[in-house]
mmCIF file with all atom_site columns, C-alpha atoms in Angstrom:
data_model
loop_
_atom_site.group_PDB
_atom_site.id
_atom_site.type_symbol
_atom_site.label_atom_id
_atom_site.label_alt_id
_atom_site.label_comp_id
_atom_site.label_asym_id
_atom_site.label_entity_id
_atom_site.label_seq_id
_atom_site.pdbx_PDB_ins_code
_atom_site.Cartn_x
_atom_site.Cartn_y
_atom_site.Cartn_z
_atom_site.occupancy
_atom_site.B_iso_or_equiv
_atom_site.pdbx_formal_charge
_atom_site.auth_seq_id
_atom_site.auth_comp_id
_atom_site.auth_asym_id
_atom_site.auth_atom_id
_atom_site.pdbx_PDB_model_num
ATOM 1   C CA . VAL F 1 1   ? -24.098 -58.239 135.514 1.00 55.00 ? 1   VAL F CA 1
ATOM 2   C CA . ASP F 1 2   ? -23.420 -58.484 131.784 1.00 71.00 ? 2   ASP F CA 1
ATOM 3   C CA . GLY F 1 3   ? -19.929 -57.009 132.240 1.00 71.00 ? 3   GLY F CA 1
ATOM 4   C CA . TRP F 1 4   ? -21.151 -53.828 133.968 1.00 70.00 ? 4   TRP F CA 1
ATOM 5   C CA . LEU F 1 5   ? -20.442 -52.649 137.493 1.00 71.00 ? 5   LEU F CA 1
ATOM 6   C CA . HIS F 1 6   ? -23.689 -51.203 138.906 1.00 71.00 ? 6   HIS F CA 1
ATOM 7   C CA . THR F 1 7   ? -22.681 -48.156 140.958 1.00 69.00 ? 7   THR F CA 1
ATOM 8   C CA . GLY F 1 8   ? -25.904 -46.147 140.885 1.00 68.00 ? 8   GLY F CA 1
ATOM 9   C CA . ASP F 1 9   ? -24.294 -43.484 138.715 1.00 72.00 ? 9   ASP F CA 1
ATOM 10  C CA . ILE F 1 10  ? -25.702 -42.100 135.473 1.00 74.00 ? 10  ILE F CA 1
ATOM 11  C CA . GLY F 1 11  ? -23.294 -41.319 132.688 1.00 81.00 ? 11  GLY F CA 1
ATOM 12  C CA . GLN F 1 12  ? -22.766 -41.032 129.009 1.00 84.00 ? 12  GLN F CA 1
ATOM 13  C CA . ILE F 1 13  ? -20.032 -42.209 126.689 1.00 88.00 ? 13  ILE F CA 1
ATOM 14  C CA . ASP F 1 14  ? -18.352 -39.337 124.880 1.00 90.00 ? 14  ASP F CA 1
ATOM 15  C CA . ALA F 1 15  ? -17.069 -39.270 121.293 1.00 92.00 ? 15  ALA F CA 1
ATOM 16  C CA . GLU F 1 16  ? -13.707 -40.690 122.388 1.00 94.00 ? 16  GLU F CA 1
ATOM 17  C CA . GLY F 1 17  ? -15.313 -43.657 124.157 1.00 92.00 ? 17  GLY F CA 1
ATOM 18  C CA . TYR F 1 18  ? -14.806 -42.415 127.739 1.00 91.00 ? 18  TYR F CA 1
ATOM 19  C CA . LEU F 1 19  ? -17.543 -42.708 130.330 1.00 85.00 ? 19  LEU F CA 1
ATOM 20  C CA . ARG F 1 20  ? -18.538 -39.350 131.814 1.00 82.00 ? 20  ARG F CA 1
ATOM 21  C CA . ILE F 1 21  ? -20.517 -39.482 135.083 1.00 77.00 ? 21  ILE F CA 1
ATOM 22  C CA . THR F 1 22  ? -23.327 -36.911 134.956 1.00 71.00 ? 22  THR F CA 1
ATOM 23  C CA . ASP F 1 23  ? -25.600 -37.733 137.910 1.00 63.00 ? 23  ASP F CA 1
ATOM 24  C CA . ARG F 1 24  ? -26.617 -40.215 140.580 1.00 63.00 ? 24  ARG F CA 1
ATOM 25  C CA . LYS F 1 25  ? -29.539 -42.533 139.901 1.00 63.00 ? 25  LYS F CA 1
ATOM 26  C CA . GLN F 1 26  ? -31.200 -41.669 143.195 1.00 67.00 ? 26  GLN F CA 1
ATOM 27  C CA . HIS F 1 27  ? -31.587 -38.043 142.054 1.00 79.00 ? 27  HIS F CA 1
ATOM 28  C CA . LEU F 1 28  ? -33.984 -38.981 139.282 1.00 85.00 ? 28  LEU F CA 1
ATOM 29  C CA . ILE F 1 29  ? -37.414 -37.464 138.886 1.00 90.00 ? 29  ILE F CA 1
ATOM 30  C CA . ILE F 1 30  ? -39.997 -40.044 137.872 1.00 86.00 ? 30  ILE F CA 1
ATOM 31  C CA . THR F 1 31  ? -42.978 -38.190 136.412 1.00 91.00 ? 31  THR F CA 1
ATOM 32  C CA . ALA F 1 32  ? -46.607 -39.304 136.572 1.00 92.00 ? 32  ALA F CA 1
ATOM 33  C CA . GLY F 1 33  ? -46.150 -40.506 132.992 1.00 92.00 ? 33  GLY F CA 1
ATOM 34  C CA . GLY F 1 34  ? -43.276 -42.776 134.056 1.00 89.00 ? 34  GLY F CA 1
ATOM 35  C CA . LYS F 1 35  ? -40.446 -40.772 132.487 1.00 92.00 ? 35  LYS F CA 1
ATOM 36  C CA . ASN F 1 36  ? -37.119 -40.788 134.346 1.00 91.00 ? 36  ASN F CA 1
ATOM 37  C CA . LEU F 1 37  ? -35.454 -37.353 134.313 1.00 93.00 ? 37  LEU F CA 1
ATOM 38  C CA . ALA F 1 38  ? -32.039 -36.409 135.679 1.00 90.00 ? 38  ALA F CA 1
ATOM 39  C CA . ARG F 1 39  ? -32.438 -33.415 138.005 1.00 91.00 ? 39  ARG F CA 1
ATOM 40  C CA . ALA F 1 40  ? -28.882 -32.251 137.302 1.00 91.00 ? 40  ALA F CA 1
ATOM 41  C CA . ASN F 1 41  ? -29.596 -31.757 133.578 1.00 93.00 ? 41  ASN F CA 1
ATOM 42  C CA . ILE F 1 42  ? -32.687 -29.669 134.290 1.00 96.00 ? 42  ILE F CA 1
ATOM 43  C CA . GLU F 1 43  ? -31.145 -27.613 137.088 1.00 95.00 ? 43  GLU F CA 1
ATOM 44  C CA . ASN F 1 44  ? -27.866 -26.950 135.272 1.00 95.00 ? 44  ASN F CA 1
ATOM 45  C CA . ALA F 1 45  ? -29.664 -25.928 132.068 1.00 96.00 ? 45  ALA F CA 1
ATOM 46  C CA . ILE F 1 46  ? -31.388 -23.126 134.003 1.00 96.00 ? 46  ILE F CA 1
ATOM 47  C CA . LYS F 1 47  ? -28.606 -22.232 136.446 1.00 94.00 ? 47  LYS F CA 1
ATOM 48  C CA . ASN F 1 48  ? -26.021 -21.850 133.690 1.00 94.00 ? 48  ASN F CA 1
ATOM 49  C CA . GLN F 1 49  ? -28.089 -19.165 131.973 1.00 94.00 ? 49  GLN F CA 1
ATOM 50  C CA . ASP F 1 50  ? -27.462 -16.438 134.579 1.00 91.00 ? 50  ASP F CA 1
ATOM 51  C CA . PRO F 1 51  ? -24.506 -15.974 136.962 1.00 89.00 ? 51  PRO F CA 1
ATOM 52  C CA . LEU F 1 52  ? -26.810 -14.302 139.497 1.00 88.00 ? 52  LEU F CA 1
ATOM 53  C CA . ILE F 1 53  ? -28.806 -17.500 140.048 1.00 91.00 ? 53  ILE F CA 1
ATOM 54  C CA . SER F 1 54  ? -27.348 -19.344 142.997 1.00 91.00 ? 54  SER F CA 1
ATOM 55  C CA . GLN F 1 55  ? -29.426 -22.537 143.122 1.00 94.00 ? 55  GLN F CA 1
ATOM 56  C CA . VAL F 1 56  ? -32.181 -24.257 141.150 1.00 95.00 ? 56  VAL F CA 1
ATOM 57  C CA . ILE F 1 57  ? -34.199 -27.121 142.575 1.00 95.00 ? 57  ILE F CA 1
ATOM 58  C CA . SER F 1 58  ? -36.419 -29.074 140.188 1.00 96.00 ? 58  SER F CA 1
ATOM 59  C CA . HIS F 1 59  ? -39.441 -31.015 141.369 1.00 94.00 ? 59  HIS F CA 1
ATOM 60  C CA . GLY F 1 60  ? -41.687 -33.403 139.481 1.00 93.00 ? 60  GLY F CA 1
ATOM 61  C CA . ASP F 1 61  ? -41.867 -36.777 141.249 1.00 88.00 ? 61  ASP F CA 1
ATOM 62  C CA . ARG F 1 62  ? -45.235 -38.374 140.471 1.00 88.00 ? 62  ARG F CA 1
ATOM 63  C CA . ARG F 1 63  ? -46.411 -35.096 138.885 1.00 94.00 ? 63  ARG F CA 1
ATOM 64  C CA . ALA F 1 64  ? -47.526 -34.368 135.324 1.00 94.00 ? 64  ALA F CA 1
ATOM 65  C CA . TYR F 1 65  ? -44.728 -31.866 134.707 1.00 95.00 ? 65  TYR F CA 1
ATOM 66  C CA . VAL F 1 66  ? -41.584 -30.345 136.219 1.00 96.00 ? 66  VAL F CA 1
ATOM 67  C CA . VAL F 1 67  ? -41.462 -27.109 138.227 1.00 96.00 ? 67  VAL F CA 1
ATOM 68  C CA . ALA F 1 68  ? -38.435 -25.324 139.665 1.00 96.00 ? 68  ALA F CA 1
ATOM 69  C CA . LEU F 1 69  ? -37.509 -23.172 142.643 1.00 95.00 ? 69  LEU F CA 1
ATOM 70  C CA . VAL F 1 70  ? -34.898 -20.545 141.777 1.00 93.00 ? 70  VAL F CA 1
ATOM 71  C CA . ALA F 1 71  ? -32.776 -18.971 144.521 1.00 92.00 ? 71  ALA F CA 1
ATOM 72  C CA . PRO F 1 72  ? -31.036 -15.708 143.603 1.00 88.00 ? 72  PRO F CA 1
ATOM 73  C CA . SER F 1 73  ? -27.397 -15.099 144.578 1.00 82.00 ? 73  SER F CA 1
ATOM 74  C CA . PRO F 1 74  ? -26.847 -11.622 146.042 1.00 66.00 ? 74  PRO F CA 1
ATOM 75  C CA . LEU F 1 75  ? -29.536 -9.555  147.697 1.00 60.00 ? 75  LEU F CA 1
ATOM 76  C CA . GLU F 1 76  ? -29.415 -6.899  144.995 1.00 52.00 ? 76  GLU F CA 1
ATOM 77  C CA . THR F 1 77  ? -30.856 -9.367  142.496 1.00 60.00 ? 77  THR F CA 1
ATOM 78  C CA . LEU F 1 78  ? -34.127 -9.559  144.417 1.00 60.00 ? 78  LEU F CA 1
ATOM 79  C CA . ALA F 1 79  ? -35.519 -6.539  142.608 1.00 66.00 ? 79  ALA F CA 1
ATOM 80  C CA . ARG F 1 80  ? -35.087 -8.289  139.245 1.00 77.00 ? 80  ARG F CA 1
ATOM 81  C CA . GLY F 1 81  ? -34.960 -11.871 140.484 1.00 78.00 ? 81  GLY F CA 1
ATOM 82  C CA . GLU F 1 82  ? -38.374 -12.757 139.105 1.00 84.00 ? 82  GLU F CA 1
ATOM 83  C CA . GLU F 1 83  ? -37.476 -11.527 135.620 1.00 85.00 ? 83  GLU F CA 1
ATOM 84  C CA . ARG F 1 84  ? -34.011 -13.143 135.672 1.00 85.00 ? 84  ARG F CA 1
ATOM 85  C CA . GLY F 1 85  ? -35.423 -16.454 136.893 1.00 88.00 ? 85  GLY F CA 1
ATOM 86  C CA . LEU F 1 86  ? -38.048 -16.513 134.146 1.00 90.00 ? 86  LEU F CA 1
ATOM 87  C CA . VAL F 1 87  ? -35.565 -15.613 131.389 1.00 92.00 ? 87  VAL F CA 1
ATOM 88  C CA . ALA F 1 88  ? -33.060 -18.220 132.624 1.00 93.00 ? 88  ALA F CA 1
ATOM 89  C CA . CYS F 1 89  ? -35.818 -20.842 132.769 1.00 94.00 ? 89  CYS F CA 1
ATOM 90  C CA . ARG F 1 90  ? -36.945 -20.132 129.215 1.00 94.00 ? 90  ARG F CA 1
ATOM 91  C CA . LYS F 1 91  ? -33.384 -20.160 127.863 1.00 95.00 ? 91  LYS F CA 1
ATOM 92  C CA . GLY F 1 92  ? -32.577 -23.337 129.786 1.00 95.00 ? 92  GLY F CA 1
ATOM 93  C CA . ASN F 1 93  ? -35.695 -25.047 128.440 1.00 95.00 ? 93  ASN F CA 1
ATOM 94  C CA . ARG F 1 94  ? -34.314 -24.681 124.909 1.00 95.00 ? 94  ARG F CA 1
ATOM 95  C CA . ALA F 1 95  ? -31.533 -27.141 125.807 1.00 93.00 ? 95  ALA F CA 1
ATOM 96  C CA . LEU F 1 96  ? -33.931 -29.707 127.303 1.00 95.00 ? 96  LEU F CA 1
ATOM 97  C CA . SER F 1 97  ? -36.220 -32.289 125.755 1.00 94.00 ? 97  SER F CA 1
ATOM 98  C CA . HIS F 1 98  ? -39.939 -31.519 125.917 1.00 94.00 ? 98  HIS F CA 1
ATOM 99  C CA . VAL F 1 99  ? -40.592 -33.791 128.900 1.00 94.00 ? 99  VAL F CA 1
ATOM 100 C CA . GLU F 1 100 ? -37.640 -32.295 130.845 1.00 95.00 ? 100 GLU F CA 1
ATOM 101 C CA . GLN F 1 101 ? -38.733 -28.688 130.349 1.00 95.00 ? 101 GLN F CA 1
ATOM 102 C CA . VAL F 1 102 ? -39.777 -26.725 133.415 1.00 96.00 ? 102 VAL F CA 1
ATOM 103 C CA . ARG F 1 103 ? -43.317 -25.405 133.001 1.00 95.00 ? 103 ARG F CA 1
ATOM 104 C CA . ARG F 1 104 ? -43.560 -23.168 136.049 1.00 95.00 ? 104 ARG F CA 1
ATOM 105 C CA . VAL F 1 105 ? -40.930 -21.456 138.173 1.00 94.00 ? 105 VAL F CA 1
ATOM 106 C CA . LEU F 1 106 ? -41.011 -19.748 141.558 1.00 93.00 ? 106 LEU F CA 1
ATOM 107 C CA . VAL F 1 107 ? -38.277 -17.256 142.416 1.00 90.00 ? 107 VAL F CA 1
ATOM 108 C CA . LEU F 1 108 ? -37.490 -17.369 146.126 1.00 90.00 ? 108 LEU F CA 1
ATOM 109 C CA . GLU F 1 109 ? -36.845 -14.395 148.391 1.00 85.00 ? 109 GLU F CA 1
ATOM 110 C CA . ARG F 1 110 ? -33.341 -15.539 149.272 1.00 87.00 ? 110 ARG F CA 1
ATOM 111 C CA . ASP F 1 111 ? -30.634 -18.052 148.590 1.00 90.00 ? 111 ASP F CA 1
ATOM 112 C CA . PHE F 1 112 ? -30.598 -21.354 150.476 1.00 93.00 ? 112 PHE F CA 1
ATOM 113 C CA . SER F 1 113 ? -28.521 -21.231 153.654 1.00 92.00 ? 113 SER F CA 1
ATOM 114 C CA . HIS F 1 114 ? -26.630 -23.497 156.008 1.00 91.00 ? 114 HIS F CA 1
ATOM 115 C CA . GLU F 1 115 ? -28.241 -21.738 158.994 1.00 93.00 ? 115 GLU F CA 1
ATOM 116 C CA . ALA F 1 116 ? -31.734 -22.650 157.761 1.00 93.00 ? 116 ALA F CA 1
ATOM 117 C CA . GLY F 1 117 ? -30.667 -26.287 157.330 1.00 95.00 ? 117 GLY F CA 1
ATOM 118 C CA . GLU F 1 118 ? -30.964 -26.138 153.527 1.00 95.00 ? 118 GLU F CA 1
ATOM 119 C CA . LEU F 1 119 ? -27.251 -26.587 152.737 1.00 93.00 ? 119 LEU F CA 1
ATOM 120 C CA . THR F 1 120 ? -24.587 -28.989 153.932 1.00 90.00 ? 120 THR F CA 1
ATOM 121 C CA . PRO F 1 121 ? -21.312 -27.625 155.390 1.00 91.00 ? 121 PRO F CA 1
ATOM 122 C CA . THR F 1 122 ? -19.845 -28.034 151.887 1.00 90.00 ? 122 THR F CA 1
ATOM 123 C CA . MET F 1 123 ? -22.661 -25.864 150.447 1.00 90.00 ? 123 MET F CA 1
ATOM 124 C CA . LYS F 1 124 ? -24.563 -28.661 148.695 1.00 89.00 ? 124 LYS F CA 1
ATOM 125 C CA . VAL F 1 125 ? -28.359 -28.411 148.719 1.00 91.00 ? 125 VAL F CA 1
ATOM 126 C CA . LYS F 1 126 ? -30.193 -30.746 151.092 1.00 90.00 ? 126 LYS F CA 1
ATOM 127 C CA . ARG F 1 127 ? -33.011 -31.682 148.718 1.00 88.00 ? 127 ARG F CA 1
ATOM 128 C CA . LYS F 1 128 ? -35.259 -33.310 151.292 1.00 85.00 ? 128 LYS F CA 1
ATOM 129 C CA . ALA F 1 129 ? -34.973 -30.354 153.690 1.00 91.00 ? 129 ALA F CA 1
ATOM 130 C CA . VAL F 1 130 ? -35.756 -27.872 150.906 1.00 94.00 ? 130 VAL F CA 1
ATOM 131 C CA . GLU F 1 131 ? -38.689 -29.912 149.618 1.00 90.00 ? 131 GLU F CA 1
ATOM 132 C CA . VAL F 1 132 ? -40.152 -30.174 153.136 1.00 91.00 ? 132 VAL F CA 1
ATOM 133 C CA . ALA F 1 133 ? -39.620 -26.467 153.930 1.00 94.00 ? 133 ALA F CA 1
ATOM 134 C CA . TYR F 1 134 ? -41.137 -25.343 150.619 1.00 95.00 ? 134 TYR F CA 1
ATOM 135 C CA . ALA F 1 135 ? -43.797 -28.083 150.239 1.00 95.00 ? 135 ALA F CA 1
ATOM 136 C CA . THR F 1 136 ? -46.749 -25.684 150.477 1.00 95.00 ? 136 THR F CA 1
ATOM 137 C CA . LEU F 1 137 ? -45.232 -23.342 147.920 1.00 94.00 ? 137 LEU F CA 1
ATOM 138 C CA . ILE F 1 138 ? -44.401 -26.228 145.565 1.00 95.00 ? 138 ILE F CA 1
ATOM 139 C CA . ASP F 1 139 ? -48.026 -27.393 145.787 1.00 95.00 ? 139 ASP F CA 1
ATOM 140 C CA . ALA F 1 140 ? -49.186 -23.818 145.105 1.00 95.00 ? 140 ALA F CA 1
ATOM 141 C CA . VAL F 1 141 ? -46.997 -23.673 141.985 1.00 95.00 ? 141 VAL F CA 1
ATOM 142 C CA . TYR F 1 142 ? -48.619 -26.891 140.738 1.00 95.00 ? 142 TYR F CA 1
ATOM 143 C CA . ALA F 1 143 ? -52.019 -25.319 141.440 1.00 94.00 ? 143 ALA F CA 1
ATOM 144 C CA . GLY F 1 144 ? -51.195 -22.533 138.971 1.00 91.00 ? 144 GLY F CA 1
ATOM 145 C CA . GLY F 1 145 ? -48.971 -20.141 140.922 1.00 90.00 ? 145 GLY F CA 1
ATOM 146 C CA . GLY F 1 146 ? -45.504 -19.040 139.965 1.00 89.00 ? 146 GLY F CA 1
ATOM 147 C CA . LEU F 1 147 ? -44.477 -17.989 136.496 1.00 90.00 ? 147 LEU F CA 1
ATOM 148 C CA . ARG F 1 148 ? -45.028 -19.971 133.317 1.00 92.00 ? 148 ARG F CA 1
ATOM 149 C CA . CYS F 1 149 ? -41.778 -20.667 131.579 1.00 88.00 ? 149 CYS F CA 1
ATOM 150 C CA . ASP F 1 150 ? -42.834 -23.341 129.116 1.00 75.00 ? 150 ASP F CA 1
ATOM 151 C CA . THR F 1 151 ? -43.680 -20.688 126.534 1.00 58.00 ? 151 THR F CA 1
ATOM 152 C CA . VAL F 1 152 ? -40.933 -18.976 124.596 1.00 45.00 ? 152 VAL F CA 1
ATOM 153 C CA . SER F 1 153 ? -42.968 -16.247 122.947 1.00 42.00 ? 153 SER F CA 1
ATOM 154 C CA . GLU F 1 154 ? -42.016 -12.729 123.967 1.00 41.00 ? 154 GLU F CA 1
ATOM 155 C CA . ASN F 1 155 ? -45.710 -11.798 123.592 1.00 38.00 ? 155 ASN F CA 1
ATOM 156 C CA . ASP F 1 156 ? -46.639 -14.145 126.428 1.00 39.00 ? 156 ASP F CA 1
ATOM 157 C CA . ARG F 1 157 ? -47.227 -11.444 129.014 1.00 39.00 ? 157 ARG F CA 1
ATOM 158 C CA . GLY F 1 158 ? -50.730 -12.749 129.783 1.00 37.00 ? 158 GLY F CA 1
ATOM 159 C CA . ALA F 1 159 ? -49.327 -16.079 130.968 1.00 36.00 ? 159 ALA F CA 1
ATOM 160 C CA . ARG F 1 160 ? -47.796 -14.451 134.057 1.00 36.00 ? 160 ARG F CA 1
ATOM 161 C CA . THR F 1 161 ? -49.642 -14.884 137.287 1.00 33.00 ? 161 THR F CA 1
ATOM 162 C CA . ALA F 1 162 ? -49.476 -12.587 140.271 1.00 33.00 ? 162 ALA F CA 1
ATOM 163 C CA . ILE F 1 163 ? -46.404 -13.502 142.269 1.00 38.00 ? 163 ILE F CA 1
ATOM 164 C CA . ALA F 1 164 ? -44.169 -12.081 144.921 1.00 40.00 ? 164 ALA F CA 1
ATOM 165 C CA . LEU F 1 165 ? -40.927 -13.437 146.300 1.00 45.00 ? 165 LEU F CA 1
ATOM 166 C CA . PHE F 1 166 ? -41.593 -16.126 148.897 1.00 51.00 ? 166 PHE F CA 1
ATOM 167 C CA . GLY F 1 167 ? -39.707 -18.099 151.500 1.00 53.00 ? 167 GLY F CA 1
ATOM 168 C CA . PRO F 1 168 ? -40.363 -21.190 153.625 1.00 54.00 ? 168 PRO F CA 1
ATOM 169 C CA . GLY F 1 169 ? -42.151 -19.184 156.324 1.00 54.00 ? 169 GLY F CA 1
ATOM 170 C CA . ASP F 1 170 ? -44.767 -18.054 153.830 1.00 53.00 ? 170 ASP F CA 1
ATOM 171 C CA . ALA F 1 171 ? -46.845 -21.249 153.866 1.00 47.00 ? 171 ALA F CA 1
ATOM 172 C CA . ASP F 1 172 ? -50.005 -19.224 154.501 1.00 51.00 ? 172 ASP F CA 1
ATOM 173 C CA . LYS F 1 173 ? -49.375 -17.368 151.218 1.00 47.00 ? 173 LYS F CA 1
ATOM 174 C CA . GLY F 1 174 ? -49.564 -20.600 149.224 1.00 46.00 ? 174 GLY F CA 1
ATOM 175 C CA . GLU F 1 175 ? -53.196 -19.970 148.346 1.00 46.00 ? 175 GLU F CA 1
ATOM 176 C CA . ALA F 1 176 ? -52.391 -16.406 147.269 1.00 46.00 ? 176 ALA F CA 1
ATOM 177 C CA . ILE F 1 177 ? -49.911 -17.487 144.596 1.00 48.00 ? 177 ILE F CA 1
ATOM 178 C CA . ALA F 1 178 ? -52.188 -20.231 143.370 1.00 44.00 ? 178 ALA F CA 1
ATOM 179 C CA . LYS F 1 179 ? -54.698 -17.616 142.220 1.00 41.00 ? 179 LYS F CA 1
#
């Protein structure tokens, strides 16, 4: 149509006039306000801030704002995973437009795994499987749990809520992190 081949890809034209594919249309987040956001931009902005962050999954379909699940890489990062996830989120938010910024983040107890059905054999995240497994925790983050990362002030210590590291088997703890 109109000289364009509709492939379902999202891209941008660089300074030299070349088309650079950046995402797939089906991976868009459509917020409650009707904004279309590319998950890859949000997730890469946070993931690229710290080499010890393995995966970031953003969520915000039909919600007022975007939240993220952060999975740490090696086990030794668990002790500081919460702090690293929050710092990476705040730094990543600086590269995003206001509507794309992640407001709350939840640092998970472990990385996603193939054995748990969260990764494909080629180590790509199965979004639907992760969103189903962590649905209760995602809802708890929207209810006020997790860590606020939409503020950039270093004096924002009061914005933190009580949080521990959670996994998909911790559905009964969803109410605890919402407090």
